[in-house]
Amino acid sequence: MSTEIDLLQVAAFNAAYARTIDNDALEQWPAFFAPDCHYRITNVENEREGLPAGIVWADSRDMLEDRIAALREANIYERQRYRHLLGMPVLEAAEGGQAKATTPFMVARIMHTGETAVFATGEYRDRFVRQDGRLLLAERVAVCDSTVTDTLLALPL
């Protein structure tokens, strides 16, 4: 079995990732990341300025698991759903079981009333690794187009 990561694998990975969030299976979301991963949500201006802090920042899968536990146990939100629309990834590099890719996204938020609005747009800037035969995110930076921050960006993008 080849360790090379190709465009179809990245696209399928992103589809499964988005479906997990959209189906509210958030407890499964951290499994898309390597144990020593980096995950950050930021905006395009902060990224352009090289500012490392983000709206959300985690440097391990354990931190992602803690975030989901907090969302489930401590935070109360009005009932809502999400729907990700993903563009085709651009595979920037792939070699030796690692890859870099950028994927545009748009996320709609659907309230319990049926009202639907664009929640976030931007791009994923990813670094993938293959560990134990599985494709995982070593790093995902979700760079949002807007500098306006919705408090619900505490949820995974």
PDB file of C-alpha atoms in Angstrom:
ATOM      1  CA  MET A   1       0.000   0.000   0.000  1.00  0.00           C
ATOM      2  CA  SER A   2       1.375   3.376  -0.994  1.00  0.00           C
ATOM      3  CA  THR A   3       1.945   5.982   1.669  1.00  0.00           C
ATOM      4  CA  GLU A   4       1.546   8.807  -0.852  1.00  0.00           C
ATOM      5  CA  ILE A   5      -1.404  11.131  -0.254  1.00  0.00           C
ATOM      6  CA  ASP A   6      -3.367  12.176  -3.323  1.00  0.00           C
ATOM      7  CA  LEU A   7      -6.080  14.687  -4.170  1.00  0.00           C
ATOM      8  CA  LEU A   8      -8.936  12.174  -3.995  1.00  0.00           C
ATOM      9  CA  GLN A   9      -7.881  11.055  -0.505  1.00  0.00           C
ATOM     10  CA  VAL A  10      -7.814  14.669   0.710  1.00  0.00           C
ATOM     11  CA  ALA A  11     -11.229  15.404  -0.828  1.00  0.00           C
ATOM     12  CA  ALA A  12     -12.746  12.255   0.728  1.00  0.00           C
ATOM     13  CA  PHE A  13     -11.152  13.101   4.086  1.00  0.00           C
ATOM     14  CA  ASN A  14     -12.630  16.609   3.999  1.00  0.00           C
ATOM     15  CA  ALA A  15     -16.083  15.261   3.096  1.00  0.00           C
ATOM     16  CA  ALA A  16     -16.034  12.849   6.056  1.00  0.00           C
ATOM     17  CA  TYR A  17     -14.711  15.606   8.355  1.00  0.00           C
ATOM     18  CA  ALA A  18     -17.526  17.992   7.348  1.00  0.00           C
ATOM     19  CA  ARG A  19     -20.189  15.284   7.631  1.00  0.00           C
ATOM     20  CA  THR A  20     -19.067  14.562  11.197  1.00  0.00           C
ATOM     21  CA  ILE A  21     -19.614  18.190  12.207  1.00  0.00           C
ATOM     22  CA  ASP A  22     -22.802  18.613  10.168  1.00  0.00           C
ATOM     23  CA  ASN A  23     -24.315  15.461  11.716  1.00  0.00           C
ATOM     24  CA  ASP A  24     -23.458  16.715  15.222  1.00  0.00           C
ATOM     25  CA  ALA A  25     -21.154  13.750  15.833  1.00  0.00           C
ATOM     26  CA  LEU A  26     -18.694  16.092  17.523  1.00  0.00           C
ATOM     27  CA  GLU A  27     -17.255  13.401  19.793  1.00  0.00           C
ATOM     28  CA  GLN A  28     -15.837  11.782  16.611  1.00  0.00           C
ATOM     29  CA  TRP A  29     -14.287  15.029  15.346  1.00  0.00           C
ATOM     30  CA  PRO A  30     -10.958  14.834  17.273  1.00  0.00           C
ATOM     31  CA  ALA A  31     -10.210  11.452  15.648  1.00  0.00           C
ATOM     32  CA  PHE A  32      -9.503  13.308  12.381  1.00  0.00           C
ATOM     33  CA  PHE A  33      -6.371  14.769  14.015  1.00  0.00           C
ATOM     34  CA  ALA A  34      -2.972  13.339  14.920  1.00  0.00           C
ATOM     35  CA  PRO A  35      -2.346  13.167  18.694  1.00  0.00           C
ATOM     36  CA  ASP A  36       0.157  16.067  18.561  1.00  0.00           C
ATOM     37  CA  CYS A  37      -1.852  18.182  16.115  1.00  0.00           C
ATOM     38  CA  HIS A  38      -2.313  21.928  15.839  1.00  0.00           C
ATOM     39  CA  TYR A  39      -5.788  23.387  15.224  1.00  0.00           C
ATOM     40  CA  ARG A  40      -6.558  27.043  14.924  1.00  0.00           C
ATOM     41  CA  ILE A  41      -9.413  29.235  13.741  1.00  0.00           C
ATOM     42  CA  THR A  42      -8.320  32.736  12.781  1.00  0.00           C
ATOM     43  CA  ASN A  43      -9.178  35.432  10.266  1.00  0.00           C
ATOM     44  CA  VAL A  44      -7.458  36.509   7.091  1.00  0.00           C
ATOM     45  CA  GLU A  45      -6.095  39.771   8.539  1.00  0.00           C
ATOM     46  CA  ASN A  46      -4.502  38.093  11.560  1.00  0.00           C
ATOM     47  CA  GLU A  47      -3.027  35.407   9.322  1.00  0.00           C
ATOM     48  CA  ARG A  48      -1.633  38.016   6.925  1.00  0.00           C
ATOM     49  CA  GLU A  49      -0.029  39.872   9.857  1.00  0.00           C
ATOM     50  CA  GLY A  50       1.483  36.622  11.168  1.00  0.00           C
ATOM     51  CA  LEU A  51      -0.398  36.838  14.459  1.00  0.00           C
ATOM     52  CA  PRO A  52      -0.349  33.328  15.935  1.00  0.00           C
ATOM     53  CA  ALA A  53      -3.281  33.692  18.333  1.00  0.00           C
ATOM     54  CA  GLY A  54      -6.608  32.672  16.958  1.00  0.00           C
ATOM     55  CA  ILE A  55     -10.240  32.563  17.896  1.00  0.00           C
ATOM     56  CA  VAL A  56      -9.677  28.903  18.742  1.00  0.00           C
ATOM     57  CA  TRP A  57      -6.262  27.363  19.398  1.00  0.00           C
ATOM     58  CA  ALA A  58      -5.325  23.800  20.344  1.00  0.00           C
ATOM     59  CA  ASP A  59      -2.036  21.913  20.185  1.00  0.00           C
ATOM     60  CA  SER A  60      -3.178  18.344  20.774  1.00  0.00           C
ATOM     61  CA  ARG A  61      -6.022  15.939  20.148  1.00  0.00           C
ATOM     62  CA  ASP A  62      -6.599  15.914  23.922  1.00  0.00           C
ATOM     63  CA  MET A  63      -7.327  19.660  23.811  1.00  0.00           C
ATOM     64  CA  LEU A  64      -9.844  19.063  21.010  1.00  0.00           C
ATOM     65  CA  GLU A  65     -11.550  16.360  23.077  1.00  0.00           C
ATOM     66  CA  ASP A  66     -11.721  18.763  26.032  1.00  0.00           C
ATOM     67  CA  ARG A  67     -13.263  21.432  23.785  1.00  0.00           C
ATOM     68  CA  ILE A  68     -16.037  19.053  22.708  1.00  0.00           C
ATOM     69  CA  ALA A  69     -16.678  17.967  26.307  1.00  0.00           C
ATOM     70  CA  ALA A  70     -16.988  21.630  27.321  1.00  0.00           C
ATOM     71  CA  LEU A  71     -19.341  22.335  24.428  1.00  0.00           C
ATOM     72  CA  ARG A  72     -21.558  19.424  25.435  1.00  0.00           C
ATOM     73  CA  GLU A  73     -21.486  19.960  29.199  1.00  0.00           C
ATOM     74  CA  ALA A  74     -20.873  23.632  29.949  1.00  0.00           C
ATOM     75  CA  ASN A  75     -22.092  25.713  27.024  1.00  0.00           C
ATOM     76  CA  ILE A  76     -25.750  26.189  26.217  1.00  0.00           C
ATOM     77  CA  TYR A  77     -26.656  27.225  22.683  1.00  0.00           C
ATOM     78  CA  GLU A  78     -29.935  27.584  20.858  1.00  0.00           C
ATOM     79  CA  ARG A  79     -30.581  24.448  18.813  1.00  0.00           C
ATOM     80  CA  GLN A  80     -28.955  24.700  15.381  1.00  0.00           C
ATOM     81  CA  ARG A  81     -27.320  22.703  12.623  1.00  0.00           C
ATOM     82  CA  TYR A  82     -24.463  23.330  10.229  1.00  0.00           C
ATOM     83  CA  ARG A  83     -23.865  22.491   6.597  1.00  0.00           C
ATOM     84  CA  HIS A  84     -20.396  22.661   5.083  1.00  0.00           C
ATOM     85  CA  LEU A  85     -19.911  23.307   1.379  1.00  0.00           C
ATOM     86  CA  LEU A  86     -16.350  22.519   0.386  1.00  0.00           C
ATOM     87  CA  GLY A  87     -14.450  23.446  -2.719  1.00  0.00           C
ATOM     88  CA  MET A  88     -11.946  21.215  -4.430  1.00  0.00           C
ATOM     89  CA  PRO A  89      -8.713  21.022  -2.448  1.00  0.00           C
ATOM     90  CA  VAL A  90      -5.509  22.318  -3.979  1.00  0.00           C
ATOM     91  CA  LEU A  91      -2.785  19.795  -3.214  1.00  0.00           C
ATOM     92  CA  GLU A  92       0.291  21.964  -2.780  1.00  0.00           C
ATOM     93  CA  ALA A  93       2.776  19.226  -1.868  1.00  0.00           C
ATOM     94  CA  ALA A  94       2.664  15.485  -1.272  1.00  0.00           C
ATOM     95  CA  GLU A  95       5.634  13.330  -0.460  1.00  0.00           C
ATOM     96  CA  GLY A  96       6.615  10.597   1.945  1.00  0.00           C
ATOM     97  CA  GLY A  97       3.258  10.167   3.662  1.00  0.00           C
ATOM     98  CA  GLN A  98       2.769  13.899   4.188  1.00  0.00           C
ATOM     99  CA  ALA A  99       0.855  16.525   2.246  1.00  0.00           C
ATOM    100  CA  LYS A 100      -0.114  20.184   2.305  1.00  0.00           C
ATOM    101  CA  ALA A 101      -3.454  21.315   0.921  1.00  0.00           C
ATOM    102  CA  THR A 102      -5.728  24.331   0.869  1.00  0.00           C
ATOM    103  CA  THR A 103      -9.509  23.911   0.622  1.00  0.00           C
ATOM    104  CA  PRO A 104     -12.123  26.667   0.406  1.00  0.00           C
ATOM    105  CA  PHE A 105     -15.186  26.310   2.638  1.00  0.00           C
ATOM    106  CA  MET A 106     -18.539  27.891   3.317  1.00  0.00           C
ATOM    107  CA  VAL A 107     -20.534  26.933   6.403  1.00  0.00           C
ATOM    108  CA  ALA A 108     -24.246  27.679   6.724  1.00  0.00           C
ATOM    109  CA  ARG A 109     -25.979  27.748  10.097  1.00  0.00           C
ATOM    110  CA  ILE A 110     -29.565  26.479  10.203  1.00  0.00           C
ATOM    111  CA  MET A 111     -31.550  27.561  13.251  1.00  0.00           C
ATOM    112  CA  HIS A 112     -34.374  25.457  14.718  1.00  0.00           C
ATOM    113  CA  THR A 113     -36.821  27.910  13.054  1.00  0.00           C
ATOM    114  CA  GLY A 114     -35.391  27.017   9.646  1.00  0.00           C
ATOM    115  CA  GLU A 115     -33.672  30.372   9.235  1.00  0.00           C
ATOM    116  CA  THR A 116     -30.427  29.773   7.353  1.00  0.00           C
ATOM    117  CA  ALA A 117     -27.481  32.136   7.155  1.00  0.00           C
ATOM    118  CA  VAL A 118     -23.872  31.994   6.067  1.00  0.00           C
ATOM    119  CA  PHE A 119     -21.930  31.307   9.264  1.00  0.00           C
ATOM    120  CA  ALA A 120     -18.366  31.370   7.956  1.00  0.00           C
ATOM    121  CA  THR A 121     -16.390  31.373   4.730  1.00  0.00           C
ATOM    122  CA  GLY A 122     -12.692  30.931   4.232  1.00  0.00           C
ATOM    123  CA  GLU A 123     -10.155  28.234   3.594  1.00  0.00           C
ATOM    124  CA  TYR A 124      -8.574  25.342   5.407  1.00  0.00           C
ATOM    125  CA  ARG A 125      -4.787  25.370   5.326  1.00  0.00           C
ATOM    126  CA  ASP A 126      -3.844  21.820   6.141  1.00  0.00           C
ATOM    127  CA  ARG A 127      -0.869  19.616   6.753  1.00  0.00           C
ATOM    128  CA  PHE A 128      -1.746  15.917   6.521  1.00  0.00           C
ATOM    129  CA  VAL A 129       0.201  12.902   7.734  1.00  0.00           C
ATOM    130  CA  ARG A 130      -0.345   9.201   7.364  1.00  0.00           C
ATOM    131  CA  GLN A 131      -0.087   7.391  10.719  1.00  0.00           C
ATOM    132  CA  ASP A 132      -0.813   3.688  11.147  1.00  0.00           C
ATOM    133  CA  GLY A 133      -2.314   3.650   7.656  1.00  0.00           C
ATOM    134  CA  ARG A 134      -4.773   6.482   8.415  1.00  0.00           C
ATOM    135  CA  LEU A 135      -4.809   9.956   6.920  1.00  0.00           C
ATOM    136  CA  LEU A 136      -4.829  12.519   9.771  1.00  0.00           C
ATOM    137  CA  LEU A 137      -4.491  16.252  10.196  1.00  0.00           C
ATOM    138  CA  ALA A 138      -1.189  17.277  11.714  1.00  0.00           C
ATOM    139  CA  GLU A 139      -2.347  20.882  11.361  1.00  0.00           C
ATOM    140  CA  ARG A 140      -5.529  22.645  10.308  1.00  0.00           C
ATOM    141  CA  VAL A 141      -5.773  26.410  10.244  1.00  0.00           C
ATOM    142  CA  ALA A 142      -9.265  27.597   9.342  1.00  0.00           C
ATOM    143  CA  VAL A 143      -8.725  31.089   7.978  1.00  0.00           C
ATOM    144  CA  CYS A 144     -12.037  32.952   7.957  1.00  0.00           C
ATOM    145  CA  ASP A 145     -12.650  35.691   5.403  1.00  0.00           C
ATOM    146  CA  SER A 146     -14.448  37.953   7.858  1.00  0.00           C
ATOM    147  CA  THR A 147     -12.884  39.707  10.822  1.00  0.00           C
ATOM    148  CA  VAL A 148     -16.313  39.777  12.499  1.00  0.00           C
ATOM    149  CA  THR A 149     -16.320  37.022  15.101  1.00  0.00           C
ATOM    150  CA  ASP A 150     -19.429  35.054  15.961  1.00  0.00           C
ATOM    151  CA  THR A 151     -19.284  33.673  19.493  1.00  0.00           C
ATOM    152  CA  LEU A 152     -20.306  30.297  18.085  1.00  0.00           C
ATOM    153  CA  LEU A 153     -16.927  29.977  16.378  1.00  0.00           C
ATOM    154  CA  ALA A 154     -16.121  28.061  19.553  1.00  0.00           C
ATOM    155  CA  LEU A 155     -17.616  25.176  17.574  1.00  0.00           C
ATOM    156  CA  PRO A 156     -15.345  23.318  15.152  1.00  0.00           C
ATOM    157  CA  LEU A 157     -15.148  24.541  11.572  1.00  0.00           C
TER     158      LEU A 157
END
